[in-house]
Amino acid sequence: MFDWEAYLLLARELIVSPAEVLAEAAWRAAASRGYYAAHHTGHHYLEENVGFERGDEGIHRAVILGLQLEMEEVAVDLERLFKNRVHADYEARTFTRGNAEYAVELAASIVDRLR
Amino acid sequence: MTSLLASPHELCATSADEEAFERARQPALLVELVELIETHFSLRDADWASLLSYLHQHPPVIPVLLEAPKAIRDAFGDVRPWLDLVRDPDEDWSQLFIVVPTVESALQGLERLRRFDALWFRDAAHRAEFAINVTVEHV
């Protein structure tokens, strides 16, 4: 079974020293992998602990809403990370190394609390 | 003589009177809100129509938005936050965000956000029924 925390390790690797021409792409990819490490860890936590049932909403929203009932501070942080990931994956405005580092620290903090 | 500063409860004889009073003063609240947003925030991924529509759908956000500038100034100093209405590109939902620009390191920014959560936002998020969030963005 795949360990989603590996995405967090990959995210940290991506930030460290990408070639200059790839730097922003690497930072965006790091933020995105950080989000998915936290999202999947949260999904797994809900499945294991509360018999997660999804309503009509999509999976990203469903995990945030599920966590809101169980660990609301984690849900707030996952939503923050989600916003960061929308920027990384969909918006052309500059994405800095600082944003990638923020995403990875936030993701690590979420994963720690869900372990 | 009844004071004009009396509460709606004192001015109104019935609950229908109170509801009518509250409806009548909504435009004043709206003007206050628009002025506050123009003074303290910049709209980024949001336009007035979509923002006002969102606030209409989530009225508990309004008093929290009115408090936010002071709470943000107390925690982050003299900054001008953005208001972003984040739409999930893959799923059909939106969430209003206050985004505080920062030049601090990720750890420092996160630490400051944690203090802000403890001092104000955790309670404010509850009152807003989680229809608003606050984050930082490195610039």
Short mmCIF file of C-alpha atoms in Angstrom, two decimals:
data_model
loop_
_atom_site.label_atom_id
_atom_site.label_comp_id
_atom_site.label_asym_id
_atom_site.label_seq_id
_atom_site.Cartn_x
_atom_site.Cartn_y
_atom_site.Cartn_z
CA MET A 1 0.00 0.00 0.00
CA PHE A 2 1.42 3.36 -0.99
CA ASP A 3 2.47 5.64 1.88
CA TRP A 4 1.21 9.13 0.99
CA GLU A 5 3.79 10.71 3.30
CA ALA A 6 6.32 9.89 0.57
CA TYR A 7 4.81 12.88 -1.27
CA LEU A 8 5.95 15.06 1.62
CA LEU A 9 9.53 13.80 1.27
CA LEU A 10 9.34 14.40 -2.48
CA ALA A 11 8.03 17.92 -1.85
CA ARG A 12 11.01 18.70 0.39
CA GLU A 13 13.39 17.33 -2.28
CA LEU A 14 11.76 19.47 -4.96
CA ILE A 15 12.31 22.66 -2.97
CA VAL A 16 15.98 22.16 -2.20
CA SER A 17 17.94 22.95 -5.35
CA PRO A 18 16.09 22.76 -8.64
CA ALA A 19 17.83 23.98 -11.79
CA GLU A 20 17.20 27.71 -12.10
CA VAL A 21 15.08 27.33 -15.22
CA LEU A 22 12.82 24.83 -13.41
CA ALA A 23 12.73 26.54 -10.03
CA GLU A 24 9.17 27.87 -10.03
CA ALA A 25 7.82 24.67 -11.58
CA ALA A 26 9.56 22.68 -8.82
CA TRP A 27 8.14 24.94 -6.09
CA ARG A 28 4.64 24.60 -7.56
CA ALA A 29 5.03 20.82 -7.76
CA ALA A 30 6.27 20.74 -4.15
CA ALA A 31 3.19 22.65 -2.92
CA SER A 32 0.90 20.35 -4.90
CA ARG A 33 2.58 17.15 -3.57
CA GLY A 34 2.43 18.58 -0.05
CA TYR A 35 -1.31 19.13 -0.42
CA TYR A 36 -1.90 15.59 -1.67
CA ALA A 37 0.17 14.11 1.18
CA ALA A 38 -2.12 15.91 3.64
CA HIS A 39 -5.35 15.26 1.68
CA HIS A 40 -4.77 11.51 1.40
CA THR A 41 -3.63 11.24 5.02
CA GLY A 42 -6.84 13.02 6.04
CA HIS A 43 -8.96 10.79 3.81
CA HIS A 44 -7.31 7.68 5.29
CA TYR A 45 -7.80 9.01 8.84
CA LEU A 46 -11.53 9.51 8.22
CA GLU A 47 -11.93 6.08 6.64
CA GLU A 48 -10.12 4.38 9.51
CA ASN A 49 -11.66 6.31 12.39
CA VAL A 50 -15.12 7.58 11.56
CA GLY A 51 -16.47 5.46 8.73
CA PHE A 52 -16.11 8.23 6.18
CA GLU A 53 -19.15 8.68 3.97
CA ARG A 54 -19.08 11.15 1.11
CA GLY A 55 -22.17 13.13 0.14
CA ASP A 56 -22.75 14.89 -3.18
CA GLU A 57 -19.65 17.06 -2.82
CA GLY A 58 -16.32 16.29 -4.48
CA ILE A 59 -13.60 14.40 -2.65
CA HIS A 60 -11.47 17.44 -1.73
CA ARG A 61 -14.40 19.25 -0.12
CA ALA A 62 -15.67 16.04 1.46
CA VAL A 63 -12.39 15.40 3.30
CA ILE A 64 -12.27 19.00 4.58
CA LEU A 65 -15.90 18.79 5.79
CA GLY A 66 -15.29 15.37 7.35
CA LEU A 67 -12.29 16.68 9.27
CA GLN A 68 -14.28 19.77 10.32
CA LEU A 69 -16.46 17.47 12.44
CA GLU A 70 -13.52 15.63 13.96
CA MET A 71 -10.49 17.95 14.09
CA GLU A 72 -11.57 21.40 13.02
CA GLU A 73 -8.13 23.05 13.26
CA VAL A 74 -6.76 20.43 10.89
CA ALA A 75 -9.67 21.10 8.52
CA VAL A 76 -8.93 24.85 8.54
CA ASP A 77 -5.26 24.14 7.75
CA LEU A 78 -6.12 21.66 4.98
CA GLU A 79 -8.34 24.29 3.40
CA ARG A 80 -5.44 26.78 3.58
CA LEU A 81 -3.26 24.22 1.88
CA PHE A 82 -5.94 23.61 -0.73
CA LYS A 83 -5.95 27.33 -1.60
CA ASN A 84 -2.16 27.27 -1.92
CA ARG A 85 -2.42 24.23 -4.21
CA VAL A 86 -5.03 25.93 -6.45
CA HIS A 87 -2.51 28.76 -6.88
CA ALA A 88 0.31 26.28 -7.58
CA ASP A 89 -1.60 24.16 -10.09
CA TYR A 90 -3.94 26.62 -11.81
CA GLU A 91 -2.87 30.28 -11.47
CA ALA A 92 -0.12 31.86 -13.55
CA ARG A 93 0.76 34.62 -11.06
CA THR A 94 4.23 34.13 -9.55
CA PHE A 95 4.59 31.29 -7.04
CA THR A 96 7.56 31.85 -4.72
CA ARG A 97 9.85 29.43 -2.92
CA GLY A 98 8.40 30.88 0.31
CA ASN A 99 4.93 29.71 -0.73
CA ALA A 100 6.25 26.21 -1.41
CA GLU A 101 8.01 26.12 1.97
CA TYR A 102 4.83 27.34 3.69
CA ALA A 103 2.82 24.60 1.96
CA VAL A 104 5.28 21.87 2.97
CA GLU A 105 5.43 23.02 6.61
CA LEU A 106 1.63 23.23 6.76
CA ALA A 107 1.31 19.78 5.16
CA ALA A 108 3.83 18.29 7.60
CA SER A 109 1.93 19.79 10.52
CA ILE A 110 -1.36 18.31 9.24
CA VAL A 111 0.17 14.86 8.69
CA ASP A 112 1.71 14.94 12.19
CA ARG A 113 -1.65 15.63 13.81
CA LEU A 114 -3.42 12.92 11.80
CA ARG A 115 -0.90 10.15 12.55
CA MET B 1 -39.88 59.31 25.26
CA THR B 2 -38.31 56.38 23.43
CA SER B 3 -34.67 56.92 22.57
CA LEU B 4 -33.63 56.49 18.96
CA LEU B 5 -30.70 54.52 20.35
CA ALA B 6 -32.97 51.95 21.93
CA SER B 7 -32.48 48.35 20.90
CA PRO B 8 -34.86 46.80 18.33
CA HIS B 9 -36.28 44.75 21.18
CA GLU B 10 -37.42 47.91 22.97
CA LEU B 11 -38.66 49.63 19.83
CA CYS B 12 -40.67 46.77 18.42
CA ALA B 13 -43.79 45.33 19.93
CA THR B 14 -43.80 42.06 18.00
CA SER B 15 -41.23 39.76 16.44
CA ALA B 16 -42.62 40.77 13.01
CA ASP B 17 -41.77 44.40 13.88
CA GLU B 18 -38.25 43.32 14.85
CA GLU B 19 -37.77 41.42 11.59
CA ALA B 20 -39.00 44.45 9.61
CA PHE B 21 -36.57 46.67 11.55
CA GLU B 22 -33.65 44.34 10.80
CA ARG B 23 -34.57 44.20 7.09
CA ALA B 24 -34.79 47.99 6.91
CA ARG B 25 -31.31 48.52 8.35
CA GLN B 26 -29.57 46.02 6.03
CA PRO B 27 -28.63 48.67 3.43
CA ALA B 28 -26.74 50.64 6.13
CA LEU B 29 -24.79 47.51 7.06
CA LEU B 30 -24.04 46.87 3.41
CA VAL B 31 -22.69 50.40 2.95
CA GLU B 32 -20.51 49.98 6.06
CA LEU B 33 -19.23 46.67 4.74
CA VAL B 34 -18.39 47.99 1.27
CA GLU B 35 -16.58 50.99 2.78
CA LEU B 36 -14.63 48.72 5.10
CA ILE B 37 -13.61 46.39 2.27
CA GLU B 38 -12.52 49.30 0.08
CA THR B 39 -10.50 50.80 2.95
CA HIS B 40 -8.80 47.71 4.30
CA PHE B 41 -8.67 45.03 1.58
CA SER B 42 -7.88 44.58 -2.09
CA LEU B 43 -10.16 42.35 -4.14
CA ARG B 44 -8.04 39.89 -6.07
CA ASP B 45 -9.69 36.68 -7.27
CA ALA B 46 -13.11 38.16 -6.61
CA ASP B 47 -15.39 40.82 -8.07
CA TRP B 48 -18.03 42.79 -6.20
CA ALA B 49 -20.94 40.83 -7.66
CA SER B 50 -19.56 37.42 -6.70
CA LEU B 51 -18.38 38.67 -3.31
CA LEU B 52 -21.75 40.20 -2.39
CA SER B 53 -23.54 37.10 -3.66
CA TYR B 54 -21.29 34.95 -1.44
CA LEU B 55 -21.97 37.17 1.58
CA HIS B 56 -25.70 36.98 0.87
CA GLN B 57 -25.42 33.17 0.94
CA HIS B 58 -23.25 33.21 4.09
CA PRO B 59 -24.45 36.13 6.27
CA PRO B 60 -22.52 35.02 9.41
CA VAL B 61 -19.33 35.99 7.53
CA ILE B 62 -20.29 39.70 7.56
CA PRO B 63 -19.66 40.53 11.24
CA VAL B 64 -16.40 38.58 11.07
CA LEU B 65 -15.27 40.61 8.05
CA LEU B 66 -16.09 43.79 9.95
CA GLU B 67 -13.83 42.69 12.83
CA ALA B 68 -11.04 41.32 10.65
CA PRO B 69 -9.00 44.49 9.89
CA LYS B 70 -8.24 45.15 13.56
CA ALA B 71 -7.52 41.48 14.30
CA ILE B 72 -5.17 41.29 11.30
CA ARG B 73 -3.41 44.54 12.19
CA ASP B 74 -2.89 43.30 15.76
CA ALA B 75 -1.35 40.03 14.54
CA PHE B 76 0.44 40.93 11.31
CA GLY B 77 1.07 44.67 11.56
CA ASP B 78 0.38 47.24 8.86
CA VAL B 79 -0.51 45.05 5.86
CA ARG B 80 -3.19 45.26 3.18
CA PRO B 81 -4.70 41.80 2.75
CA TRP B 82 -6.39 40.47 -0.36
CA LEU B 83 -9.87 39.02 -0.50
CA ASP B 84 -9.90 35.94 -2.72
CA LEU B 85 -12.97 33.94 -3.59
CA VAL B 86 -11.33 30.61 -4.29
CA ARG B 87 -13.21 28.39 -6.70
CA ASP B 88 -12.25 24.76 -6.89
CA PRO B 89 -11.38 24.20 -10.56
CA ASP B 90 -12.41 20.52 -10.33
CA GLU B 91 -15.34 20.59 -7.93
CA ASP B 92 -18.28 22.96 -7.59
CA TRP B 93 -17.62 25.00 -4.44
CA SER B 94 -16.18 28.34 -3.41
CA GLN B 95 -14.55 29.61 -0.24
CA LEU B 96 -13.79 33.17 0.78
CA PHE B 97 -10.21 33.77 1.92
CA ILE B 98 -8.46 36.71 3.51
CA VAL B 99 -4.88 36.44 2.28
CA VAL B 100 -2.22 38.25 4.28
CA PRO B 101 0.96 39.07 2.33
CA THR B 102 4.20 38.27 4.13
CA VAL B 103 7.94 38.40 3.54
CA GLU B 104 8.70 36.29 6.60
CA SER B 105 10.06 32.75 6.36
CA ALA B 106 7.55 29.90 6.13
CA LEU B 107 8.10 28.91 9.76
CA GLN B 108 7.77 32.49 11.02
CA GLY B 109 4.62 33.04 8.92
CA LEU B 110 3.10 29.80 10.18
CA GLU B 111 3.96 30.68 13.77
CA ARG B 112 2.29 34.07 13.42
CA LEU B 113 -0.76 32.41 11.83
CA ARG B 114 -0.97 30.03 14.82
CA ARG B 115 -1.00 32.98 17.25
CA PHE B 116 -3.65 34.71 15.12
CA ASP B 117 -5.77 31.53 15.21
CA ALA B 118 -5.51 31.35 18.99
CA LEU B 119 -6.20 35.03 19.58
CA TRP B 120 -9.08 35.59 17.16
CA PHE B 121 -9.62 33.37 14.17
CA ARG B 122 -10.55 30.09 15.85
CA ASP B 123 -13.54 31.76 17.48
CA ALA B 124 -14.30 33.90 14.39
CA ALA B 125 -14.31 30.84 12.12
CA HIS B 126 -16.93 29.23 14.32
CA ARG B 127 -19.08 32.33 14.25
CA ALA B 128 -18.75 32.49 10.46
CA GLU B 129 -19.71 28.81 10.22
CA PHE B 130 -16.34 28.16 8.53
CA ALA B 131 -17.41 30.10 5.42
CA ILE B 132 -14.24 32.25 5.61
CA ASN B 133 -10.61 31.34 6.11
CA VAL B 134 -7.40 33.34 6.55
CA THR B 135 -4.03 32.40 5.18
CA VAL B 136 -0.66 33.97 4.42
CA GLU B 137 1.04 34.26 1.04
CA HIS B 138 4.73 34.82 0.56
CA VAL B 139 5.45 37.73 -1.79
#
